Amino acid sequence: MRHFTSVNDIGNLDVALKEAFELKKDVFRYDALGKNKTLLAIFFDSSLRTRLSTQKAALNLGMNAIVLDVNQGAWKLETGRGVIMDGDKPEHILEAIPVMGSYCDIIGLRSFARFENKQDDYEEKILNQFIQYSGKPVFSMEAATRHPLQSFADLITIEEYRKTERPKIVLTWAPHPRSLPQAVPNSFAEWINATDYELVITHPEGYELDKRFTGKAKIEYNQDKAFEGADFIYAKNWAAYNDPNYGKILSKDRAWTVDSRKMALTNNAYFMHCLPVRRNMIVTDEVIESPQSIVIPEAANRVISAQVVLKRLLTDNYD
Ligand code: CP
């Protein structure tokens, strides 16, 4: 694996999951693999879980880890070519990227959708510039359209908790006060579609996701109906994808909040969310604090998904 940006880079999912469970049994088994190798984790956007779990994964592998918060202390970066740089951005990303690459062996990048230009977002302009110009293996720590480390951790968690061969997994939109990218739901759909599990996506009309990600999933506009018989409920907000509403909030209807009445329609489903979560917007206190809520083990598995990815990047590029 040269870079990691989507499920397509991980290869056979059964093999990747086996590797994850082996690593989970002994996270220090490969603690010599990263000796004298440096991870540079670059954040254009805020993070708690990704920041900590990715550094922990690197440390478990014996790597050094440097974290750069681009918007706190670094020079503001211009990203457009041909721009006359007479504004407030003193450095161009096309110099900054190879400089950053020269200080490390592997780059992790977080750069969300900006909702300024749908084409730039969906072409993953920033992520691809890092891949093109850094000279180093790059992995996504959530880019404009996908959050593959999260989705891999989600799948590891589903494997740990599923009670049936082919669980019914429901991805449900839920309300949020701010406009959020589609990266988590896109990526979750893409990873679950790579299994043979049943995936149902439920959301209000107007919140349809890009079909390239939702693929064979069933789209159900009636949330109650979608929840019937579900084994896992995965809640997430996202802003509208389709034009002319790209990046807009179309609804904050709390009738879509995941509550105990809706959970009672399921097959005693587990509740999942990538976190951070807005309580009593996305999910009620009662549901997220219930025994069926697995958001904490789900977040803990972020170390394991990152460690599998870093281990492969180290092995395939430096071993
Ligand atoms: N789920 C997730 O990526 O969390 P952070 O945004 O805190 O990293």
PDB file of N, CA, C and O in Angstrom, residues 52-117:
ATOM      1  N   LEU A  52      -5.412  11.792  18.703  1.00  0.00           N
ATOM      2  CA  LEU A  52      -4.833  10.957  19.755  1.00  0.00           C
ATOM      3  C   LEU A  52      -4.629   9.512  19.293  1.00  0.00           C
ATOM      4  O   LEU A  52      -3.579   8.913  19.549  1.00  0.00           O
ATOM      5  N   SER A  53      -5.620   8.956  18.627  1.00  0.00           N
ATOM      6  CA  SER A  53      -5.524   7.537  18.255  1.00  0.00           C
ATOM      7  C   SER A  53      -4.430   7.304  17.221  1.00  0.00           C
ATOM      8  O   SER A  53      -3.732   6.278  17.259  1.00  0.00           O
ATOM      9  N   THR A  54      -4.245   8.249  16.317  1.00  0.00           N
ATOM     10  CA  THR A  54      -3.221   8.053  15.286  1.00  0.00           C
ATOM     11  C   THR A  54      -1.822   8.171  15.892  1.00  0.00           C
ATOM     12  O   THR A  54      -0.917   7.398  15.553  1.00  0.00           O
ATOM     13  N   GLN A  55      -1.653   9.125  16.820  1.00  0.00           N
ATOM     14  CA  GLN A  55      -0.353   9.212  17.509  1.00  0.00           C
ATOM     15  C   GLN A  55      -0.097   7.959  18.338  1.00  0.00           C
ATOM     16  O   GLN A  55       1.011   7.426  18.357  1.00  0.00           O
ATOM     17  N   LYS A  56      -1.122   7.472  19.022  1.00  0.00           N
ATOM     18  CA  LYS A  56      -0.966   6.250  19.841  1.00  0.00           C
ATOM     19  C   LYS A  56      -0.595   5.066  18.948  1.00  0.00           C
ATOM     20  O   LYS A  56       0.300   4.269  19.303  1.00  0.00           O
ATOM     21  N   ALA A  57      -1.227   4.968  17.802  1.00  0.00           N
ATOM     22  CA  ALA A  57      -0.908   3.877  16.871  1.00  0.00           C
ATOM     23  C   ALA A  57       0.554   3.970  16.428  1.00  0.00           C
ATOM     24  O   ALA A  57       1.267   2.961  16.373  1.00  0.00           O
ATOM     25  N   ALA A  58       1.012   5.185  16.128  1.00  0.00           N
ATOM     26  CA  ALA A  58       2.399   5.378  15.698  1.00  0.00           C
ATOM     27  C   ALA A  58       3.361   4.998  16.827  1.00  0.00           C
ATOM     28  O   ALA A  58       4.365   4.301  16.602  1.00  0.00           O
ATOM     29  N   LEU A  59       3.045   5.421  18.032  1.00  0.00           N
ATOM     30  CA  LEU A  59       3.910   5.098  19.182  1.00  0.00           C
ATOM     31  C   LEU A  59       3.948   3.593  19.424  1.00  0.00           C
ATOM     32  O   LEU A  59       5.007   3.029  19.727  1.00  0.00           O
ATOM     33  N   ASN A  60       2.798   2.926  19.280  1.00  0.00           N
ATOM     34  CA  ASN A  60       2.760   1.460  19.450  1.00  0.00           C
ATOM     35  C   ASN A  60       3.692   0.758  18.468  1.00  0.00           C
ATOM     36  O   ASN A  60       4.190  -0.332  18.743  1.00  0.00           O
ATOM     37  N   LEU A  61       3.893   1.381  17.306  1.00  0.00           N
ATOM     38  CA  LEU A  61       4.764   0.784  16.277  1.00  0.00           C
ATOM     39  C   LEU A  61       6.204   1.287  16.393  1.00  0.00           C
ATOM     40  O   LEU A  61       7.032   1.010  15.527  1.00  0.00           O
ATOM     41  N   GLY A  62       6.483   2.055  17.432  1.00  0.00           N
ATOM     42  CA  GLY A  62       7.847   2.546  17.655  1.00  0.00           C
ATOM     43  C   GLY A  62       8.216   3.770  16.839  1.00  0.00           C
ATOM     44  O   GLY A  62       9.389   4.137  16.748  1.00  0.00           O
ATOM     45  N   MET A  63       7.223   4.413  16.232  1.00  0.00           N
ATOM     46  CA  MET A  63       7.496   5.615  15.434  1.00  0.00           C
ATOM     47  C   MET A  63       7.598   6.853  16.319  1.00  0.00           C
ATOM     48  O   MET A  63       7.096   6.878  17.438  1.00  0.00           O
ATOM     49  N   ASN A  64       8.197   7.908  15.770  1.00  0.00           N
ATOM     50  CA  ASN A  64       8.068   9.248  16.345  1.00  0.00           C
ATOM     51  C   ASN A  64       6.858   9.905  15.687  1.00  0.00           C
ATOM     52  O   ASN A  64       6.535   9.587  14.542  1.00  0.00           O
ATOM     53  N   ALA A  65       6.229  10.818  16.409  1.00  0.00           N
ATOM     54  CA  ALA A  65       5.053  11.491  15.831  1.00  0.00           C
ATOM     55  C   ALA A  65       5.146  12.993  16.049  1.00  0.00           C
ATOM     56  O   ALA A  65       5.412  13.455  17.158  1.00  0.00           O
ATOM     57  N   ILE A  66       4.960  13.749  14.968  1.00  0.00           N
ATOM     58  CA  ILE A  66       4.894  15.212  15.030  1.00  0.00           C
ATOM     59  C   ILE A  66       3.494  15.609  14.576  1.00  0.00           C
ATOM     60  O   ILE A  66       2.973  15.041  13.605  1.00  0.00           O
ATOM     61  N   VAL A  67       2.912  16.571  15.260  1.00  0.00           N
ATOM     62  CA  VAL A  67       1.572  17.034  14.871  1.00  0.00           C
ATOM     63  C   VAL A  67       1.652  18.507  14.465  1.00  0.00           C
ATOM     64  O   VAL A  67       2.253  19.315  15.176  1.00  0.00           O
ATOM     65  N   LEU A  68       1.076  18.830  13.335  1.00  0.00           N
ATOM     66  CA  LEU A  68       1.004  20.226  12.898  1.00  0.00           C
ATOM     67  C   LEU A  68      -0.461  20.643  12.754  1.00  0.00           C
ATOM     68  O   LEU A  68      -1.209  20.022  11.987  1.00  0.00           O
ATOM     69  N   ASP A  69      -0.846  21.673  13.515  1.00  0.00           N
ATOM     70  CA  ASP A  69      -2.166  22.286  13.325  1.00  0.00           C
ATOM     71  C   ASP A  69      -1.969  23.477  12.405  1.00  0.00           C
ATOM     72  O   ASP A  69      -1.465  24.521  12.829  1.00  0.00           O
ATOM     73  N   VAL A  70      -2.338  23.322  11.165  1.00  0.00           N
ATOM     74  CA  VAL A  70      -2.006  24.320  10.146  1.00  0.00           C
ATOM     75  C   VAL A  70      -2.559  25.698  10.506  1.00  0.00           C
ATOM     76  O   VAL A  70      -1.903  26.705  10.272  1.00  0.00           O
ATOM     77  N   ASN A  71      -3.745  25.710  11.099  1.00  0.00           N
ATOM     78  CA  ASN A  71      -4.373  27.015  11.360  1.00  0.00           C
ATOM     79  C   ASN A  71      -4.007  27.607  12.714  1.00  0.00           C
ATOM     80  O   ASN A  71      -4.557  28.625  13.116  1.00  0.00           O
ATOM     81  N   GLN A  72      -3.095  26.963  13.432  1.00  0.00           N
ATOM     82  CA  GLN A  72      -2.685  27.496  14.746  1.00  0.00           C
ATOM     83  C   GLN A  72      -1.168  27.552  14.808  1.00  0.00           C
ATOM     84  O   GLN A  72      -0.518  26.610  15.269  1.00  0.00           O
ATOM     85  N   GLY A  73      -0.570  28.609  14.297  1.00  0.00           N
ATOM     86  CA  GLY A  73       0.877  28.769  14.438  1.00  0.00           C
ATOM     87  C   GLY A  73       1.648  28.620  13.145  1.00  0.00           C
ATOM     88  O   GLY A  73       2.750  29.151  13.036  1.00  0.00           O
ATOM     89  N   ALA A  74       1.089  27.899  12.167  1.00  0.00           N
ATOM     90  CA  ALA A  74       1.775  27.802  10.869  1.00  0.00           C
ATOM     91  C   ALA A  74       1.334  28.993   9.999  1.00  0.00           C
ATOM     92  O   ALA A  74       0.362  29.677  10.307  1.00  0.00           O
ATOM     93  N   TRP A  75       2.069  29.216   8.915  1.00  0.00           N
ATOM     94  CA  TRP A  75       1.680  30.269   7.983  1.00  0.00           C
ATOM     95  C   TRP A  75       0.373  29.883   7.293  1.00  0.00           C
ATOM     96  O   TRP A  75       0.167  28.712   6.971  1.00  0.00           O
ATOM     97  N   LYS A  76      -0.456  30.856   7.060  1.00  0.00           N
ATOM     98  CA  LYS A  76      -1.681  30.587   6.287  1.00  0.00           C
ATOM     99  C   LYS A  76      -1.285  30.192   4.876  1.00  0.00           C
ATOM    100  O   LYS A  76      -0.412  30.836   4.278  1.00  0.00           O
ATOM    101  N   LEU A  77      -1.943  29.162   4.338  1.00  0.00           N
ATOM    102  CA  LEU A  77      -1.537  28.605   3.043  1.00  0.00           C
ATOM    103  C   LEU A  77      -2.473  29.027   1.919  1.00  0.00           C
ATOM    104  O   LEU A  77      -3.704  28.879   2.024  1.00  0.00           O
ATOM    105  N   GLU A  78      -1.878  29.496   0.830  1.00  0.00           N
ATOM    106  CA  GLU A  78      -2.629  29.722  -0.411  1.00  0.00           C
ATOM    107  C   GLU A  78      -2.690  28.386  -1.146  1.00  0.00           C
ATOM    108  O   GLU A  78      -1.696  27.653  -1.198  1.00  0.00           O
ATOM    109  N   THR A  79      -3.844  28.058  -1.717  1.00  0.00           N
ATOM    110  CA  THR A  79      -3.961  26.777  -2.410  1.00  0.00           C
ATOM    111  C   THR A  79      -4.151  26.933  -3.921  1.00  0.00           C
ATOM    112  O   THR A  79      -3.945  25.985  -4.668  1.00  0.00           O
ATOM    113  N   GLY A  80      -4.538  28.119  -4.381  1.00  0.00           N
ATOM    114  CA  GLY A  80      -4.818  28.302  -5.808  1.00  0.00           C
ATOM    115  C   GLY A  80      -3.561  28.660  -6.595  1.00  0.00           C
ATOM    116  O   GLY A  80      -2.781  29.511  -6.156  1.00  0.00           O
ATOM    117  N   ARG A  81      -3.379  28.012  -7.755  1.00  0.00           N
ATOM    118  CA  ARG A  81      -2.243  28.395  -8.623  1.00  0.00           C
ATOM    119  C   ARG A  81      -2.623  29.641  -9.404  1.00  0.00           C
ATOM    120  O   ARG A  81      -3.769  29.816  -9.795  1.00  0.00           O
ATOM    121  N   GLY A  82      -1.639  30.499  -9.659  1.00  0.00           N
ATOM    122  CA  GLY A  82      -1.908  31.709 -10.431  1.00  0.00           C
ATOM    123  C   GLY A  82      -2.408  32.861  -9.586  1.00  0.00           C
ATOM    124  O   GLY A  82      -2.596  33.977 -10.094  1.00  0.00           O
ATOM    125  N   VAL A  83      -2.625  32.611  -8.306  1.00  0.00           N
ATOM    126  CA  VAL A  83      -3.114  33.679  -7.428  1.00  0.00           C
ATOM    127  C   VAL A  83      -1.972  34.661  -7.150  1.00  0.00           C
ATOM    128  O   VAL A  83      -0.832  34.255  -6.900  1.00  0.00           O
ATOM    129  N   ILE A  84      -2.234  35.965  -7.258  1.00  0.00           N
ATOM    130  CA  ILE A  84      -1.250  36.985  -6.855  1.00  0.00           C
ATOM    131  C   ILE A  84      -1.310  37.066  -5.342  1.00  0.00           C
ATOM    132  O   ILE A  84      -2.320  37.466  -4.772  1.00  0.00           O
ATOM    133  N   MET A  85      -0.230  36.645  -4.688  1.00  0.00           N
ATOM    134  CA  MET A  85      -0.272  36.456  -3.234  1.00  0.00           C
ATOM    135  C   MET A  85      -0.002  37.767  -2.493  1.00  0.00           C
ATOM    136  O   MET A  85       0.979  37.889  -1.764  1.00  0.00           O
ATOM    137  N   ASP A  86      -0.914  38.700  -2.647  1.00  0.00           N
ATOM    138  CA  ASP A  86      -0.770  39.986  -1.952  1.00  0.00           C
ATOM    139  C   ASP A  86      -1.776  40.108  -0.808  1.00  0.00           C
ATOM    140  O   ASP A  86      -2.050  41.191  -0.310  1.00  0.00           O
ATOM    141  N   GLY A  87      -2.347  38.952  -0.384  1.00  0.00           N
ATOM    142  CA  GLY A  87      -3.333  38.964   0.698  1.00  0.00           C
ATOM    143  C   GLY A  87      -2.729  38.501   2.013  1.00  0.00           C
ATOM    144  O   GLY A  87      -1.559  38.752   2.303  1.00  0.00           O
ATOM    145  N   ASP A  88      -3.539  37.767   2.797  1.00  0.00           N
ATOM    146  CA  ASP A  88      -3.110  37.380   4.145  1.00  0.00           C
ATOM    147  C   ASP A  88      -2.486  35.986   4.198  1.00  0.00           C
ATOM    148  O   ASP A  88      -2.266  35.447   5.271  1.00  0.00           O
ATOM    149  N   LYS A  89      -2.182  35.397   3.027  1.00  0.00           N
ATOM    150  CA  LYS A  89      -1.609  34.039   3.014  1.00  0.00           C
ATOM    151  C   LYS A  89      -0.171  34.103   2.502  1.00  0.00           C
ATOM    152  O   LYS A  89       0.062  34.223   1.287  1.00  0.00           O
ATOM    153  N   PRO A  90       0.841  34.017   3.405  1.00  0.00           N
ATOM    154  CA  PRO A  90       2.227  34.229   2.992  1.00  0.00           C
ATOM    155  C   PRO A  90       2.903  33.032   2.337  1.00  0.00           C
ATOM    156  O   PRO A  90       3.989  33.180   1.776  1.00  0.00           O
ATOM    157  N   GLU A  91       2.301  31.832   2.442  1.00  0.00           N
ATOM    158  CA  GLU A  91       2.983  30.645   1.904  1.00  0.00           C
ATOM    159  C   GLU A  91       2.053  29.890   0.963  1.00  0.00           C
ATOM    160  O   GLU A  91       0.849  29.767   1.226  1.00  0.00           O
ATOM    161  N   HIS A  92       2.642  29.330  -0.104  1.00  0.00           N
ATOM    162  CA  HIS A  92       1.835  28.532  -1.034  1.00  0.00           C
ATOM    163  C   HIS A  92       1.944  27.062  -0.663  1.00  0.00           C
ATOM    164  O   HIS A  92       3.014  26.577  -0.294  1.00  0.00           O
ATOM    165  N   ILE A  93       0.834  26.370  -0.807  1.00  0.00           N
ATOM    166  CA  ILE A  93       0.798  24.955  -0.427  1.00  0.00           C
ATOM    167  C   ILE A  93       1.787  24.128  -1.267  1.00  0.00           C
ATOM    168  O   ILE A  93       2.291  23.105  -0.812  1.00  0.00           O
ATOM    169  N   LEU A  94       2.102  24.602  -2.471  1.00  0.00           N
ATOM    170  CA  LEU A  94       2.991  23.822  -3.341  1.00  0.00           C
ATOM    171  C   LEU A  94       4.456  23.876  -2.893  1.00  0.00           C
ATOM    172  O   LEU A  94       5.248  23.024  -3.287  1.00  0.00           O
ATOM    173  N   GLU A  95       4.838  24.884  -2.069  1.00  0.00           N
ATOM    174  CA  GLU A  95       6.139  24.819  -1.386  1.00  0.00           C
ATOM    175  C   GLU A  95       5.986  24.099  -0.050  1.00  0.00           C
ATOM    176  O   GLU A  95       6.830  23.290   0.339  1.00  0.00           O
ATOM    177  N   ALA A  96       4.909  24.400   0.657  1.00  0.00           N
ATOM    178  CA  ALA A  96       4.736  23.850   2.019  1.00  0.00           C
ATOM    179  C   ALA A  96       4.695  22.319   2.002  1.00  0.00           C
ATOM    180  O   ALA A  96       5.279  21.674   2.875  1.00  0.00           O
ATOM    181  N   ILE A  97       4.023  21.728   0.999  1.00  0.00           N
ATOM    182  CA  ILE A  97       3.866  20.270   0.998  1.00  0.00           C
ATOM    183  C   ILE A  97       5.218  19.551   0.890  1.00  0.00           C
ATOM    184  O   ILE A  97       5.527  18.697   1.724  1.00  0.00           O
ATOM    185  N   PRO A  98       6.063  19.868  -0.127  1.00  0.00           N
ATOM    186  CA  PRO A  98       7.349  19.144  -0.173  1.00  0.00           C
ATOM    187  C   PRO A  98       8.246  19.443   1.020  1.00  0.00           C
ATOM    188  O   PRO A  98       9.020  18.574   1.439  1.00  0.00           O
ATOM    189  N   VAL A  99       8.141  20.641   1.590  1.00  0.00           N
ATOM    190  CA  VAL A  99       8.922  20.936   2.806  1.00  0.00           C
ATOM    191  C   VAL A  99       8.467  20.014   3.933  1.00  0.00           C
ATOM    192  O   VAL A  99       9.285  19.372   4.605  1.00  0.00           O
ATOM    193  N   MET A 100       7.161  19.899   4.123  1.00  0.00           N
ATOM    194  CA  MET A 100       6.640  19.011   5.174  1.00  0.00           C
ATOM    195  C   MET A 100       7.064  17.568   4.906  1.00  0.00           C
ATOM    196  O   MET A 100       7.466  16.843   5.817  1.00  0.00           O
ATOM    197  N   GLY A 101       7.022  17.179   3.643  1.00  0.00           N
ATOM    198  CA  GLY A 101       7.439  15.819   3.278  1.00  0.00           C
ATOM    199  C   GLY A 101       8.895  15.549   3.624  1.00  0.00           C
ATOM    200  O   GLY A 101       9.270  14.422   3.958  1.00  0.00           O
ATOM    201  N   SER A 102       9.730  16.598   3.559  1.00  0.00           N
ATOM    202  CA  SER A 102      11.167  16.399   3.815  1.00  0.00           C
ATOM    203  C   SER A 102      11.457  16.181   5.300  1.00  0.00           C
ATOM    204  O   SER A 102      12.557  15.785   5.653  1.00  0.00           O
ATOM    205  N   TYR A 103      10.487  16.421   6.167  1.00  0.00           N
ATOM    206  CA  TYR A 103      10.701  16.273   7.611  1.00  0.00           C
ATOM    207  C   TYR A 103      10.162  14.957   8.173  1.00  0.00           C
ATOM    208  O   TYR A 103      10.168  14.767   9.390  1.00  0.00           O
ATOM    209  N   CYS A 104       9.645  14.093   7.333  1.00  0.00           N
ATOM    210  CA  CYS A 104       8.967  12.900   7.880  1.00  0.00           C
ATOM    211  C   CYS A 104       9.040  11.737   6.891  1.00  0.00           C
ATOM    212  O   CYS A 104       9.544  11.878   5.779  1.00  0.00           O
ATOM    213  N   ASP A 105       8.512  10.590   7.330  1.00  0.00           N
ATOM    214  CA  ASP A 105       8.492   9.395   6.483  1.00  0.00           C
ATOM    215  C   ASP A 105       7.079   9.036   6.015  1.00  0.00           C
ATOM    216  O   ASP A 105       6.907   8.401   4.981  1.00  0.00           O
ATOM    217  N   ILE A 106       6.090   9.394   6.829  1.00  0.00           N
ATOM    218  CA  ILE A 106       4.687   9.136   6.477  1.00  0.00           C
ATOM    219  C   ILE A 106       3.868  10.361   6.883  1.00  0.00           C
ATOM    220  O   ILE A 106       4.102  10.939   7.948  1.00  0.00           O
ATOM    221  N   ILE A 107       2.922  10.735   6.025  1.00  0.00           N
ATOM    222  CA  ILE A 107       2.066  11.895   6.318  1.00  0.00           C
ATOM    223  C   ILE A 107       0.621  11.448   6.524  1.00  0.00           C
ATOM    224  O   ILE A 107       0.068  10.713   5.701  1.00  0.00           O
ATOM    225  N   GLY A 108       0.020  11.896   7.624  1.00  0.00           N
ATOM    226  CA  GLY A 108      -1.429  11.764   7.830  1.00  0.00           C
ATOM    227  C   GLY A 108      -2.044  13.130   7.619  1.00  0.00           C
ATOM    228  O   GLY A 108      -1.500  14.128   8.093  1.00  0.00           O
ATOM    229  N   LEU A 109      -3.167  13.187   6.922  1.00  0.00           N
ATOM    230  CA  LEU A 109      -3.753  14.484   6.571  1.00  0.00           C
ATOM    231  C   LEU A 109      -5.233  14.547   6.912  1.00  0.00           C
ATOM    232  O   LEU A 109      -5.997  13.654   6.525  1.00  0.00           O
ATOM    233  N   ARG A 110      -5.622  15.591   7.622  1.00  0.00           N
ATOM    234  CA  ARG A 110      -7.040  15.897   7.818  1.00  0.00           C
ATOM    235  C   ARG A 110      -7.370  17.197   7.116  1.00  0.00           C
ATOM    236  O   ARG A 110      -6.795  18.252   7.409  1.00  0.00           O
ATOM    237  N   SER A 111      -8.265  17.131   6.163  1.00  0.00           N
ATOM    238  CA  SER A 111      -8.699  18.322   5.434  1.00  0.00           C
ATOM    239  C   SER A 111     -10.139  18.113   4.971  1.00  0.00           C
ATOM    240  O   SER A 111     -10.395  17.346   4.042  1.00  0.00           O
ATOM    241  N   PHE A 112     -11.068  18.757   5.659  1.00  0.00           N
ATOM    242  CA  PHE A 112     -12.498  18.562   5.385  1.00  0.00           C
ATOM    243  C   PHE A 112     -12.925  19.247   4.080  1.00  0.00           C
ATOM    244  O   PHE A 112     -12.219  20.130   3.580  1.00  0.00           O
ATOM    245  N   ALA A 113     -14.111  18.866   3.624  1.00  0.00           N
ATOM    246  CA  ALA A 113     -14.769  19.605   2.541  1.00  0.00           C
ATOM    247  C   ALA A 113     -14.950  21.052   2.981  1.00  0.00           C
ATOM    248  O   ALA A 113     -15.272  21.330   4.131  1.00  0.00           O
ATOM    249  N   ARG A 114     -14.726  21.969   2.030  1.00  0.00           N
ATOM    250  CA  ARG A 114     -14.874  23.390   2.356  1.00  0.00           C
ATOM    251  C   ARG A 114     -16.256  23.930   1.990  1.00  0.00           C
ATOM    252  O   ARG A 114     -16.622  25.025   2.384  1.00  0.00           O
ATOM    253  N   PHE A 115     -16.997  23.171   1.172  1.00  0.00           N
ATOM    254  CA  PHE A 115     -18.332  23.592   0.704  1.00  0.00           C
ATOM    255  C   PHE A 115     -18.285  24.900  -0.092  1.00  0.00           C
ATOM    256  O   PHE A 115     -19.282  25.622  -0.178  1.00  0.00           O
ATOM    257  N   GLU A 116     -17.099  25.225  -0.646  1.00  0.00           N
ATOM    258  CA  GLU A 116     -17.002  26.426  -1.485  1.00  0.00           C
ATOM    259  C   GLU A 116     -17.152  26.029  -2.950  1.00  0.00           C
ATOM    260  O   GLU A 116     -17.682  26.777  -3.757  1.00  0.00           O
ATOM    261  N   ASN A 117     -16.615  24.852  -3.279  1.00  0.00           N
ATOM    262  CA  ASN A 117     -16.608  24.376  -4.659  1.00  0.00           C
ATOM    263  C   ASN A 117     -16.741  22.851  -4.618  1.00  0.00           C
ATOM    264  O   ASN A 117     -15.821  22.153  -4.208  1.00  0.00           O
TER     265      ASN A 117
END
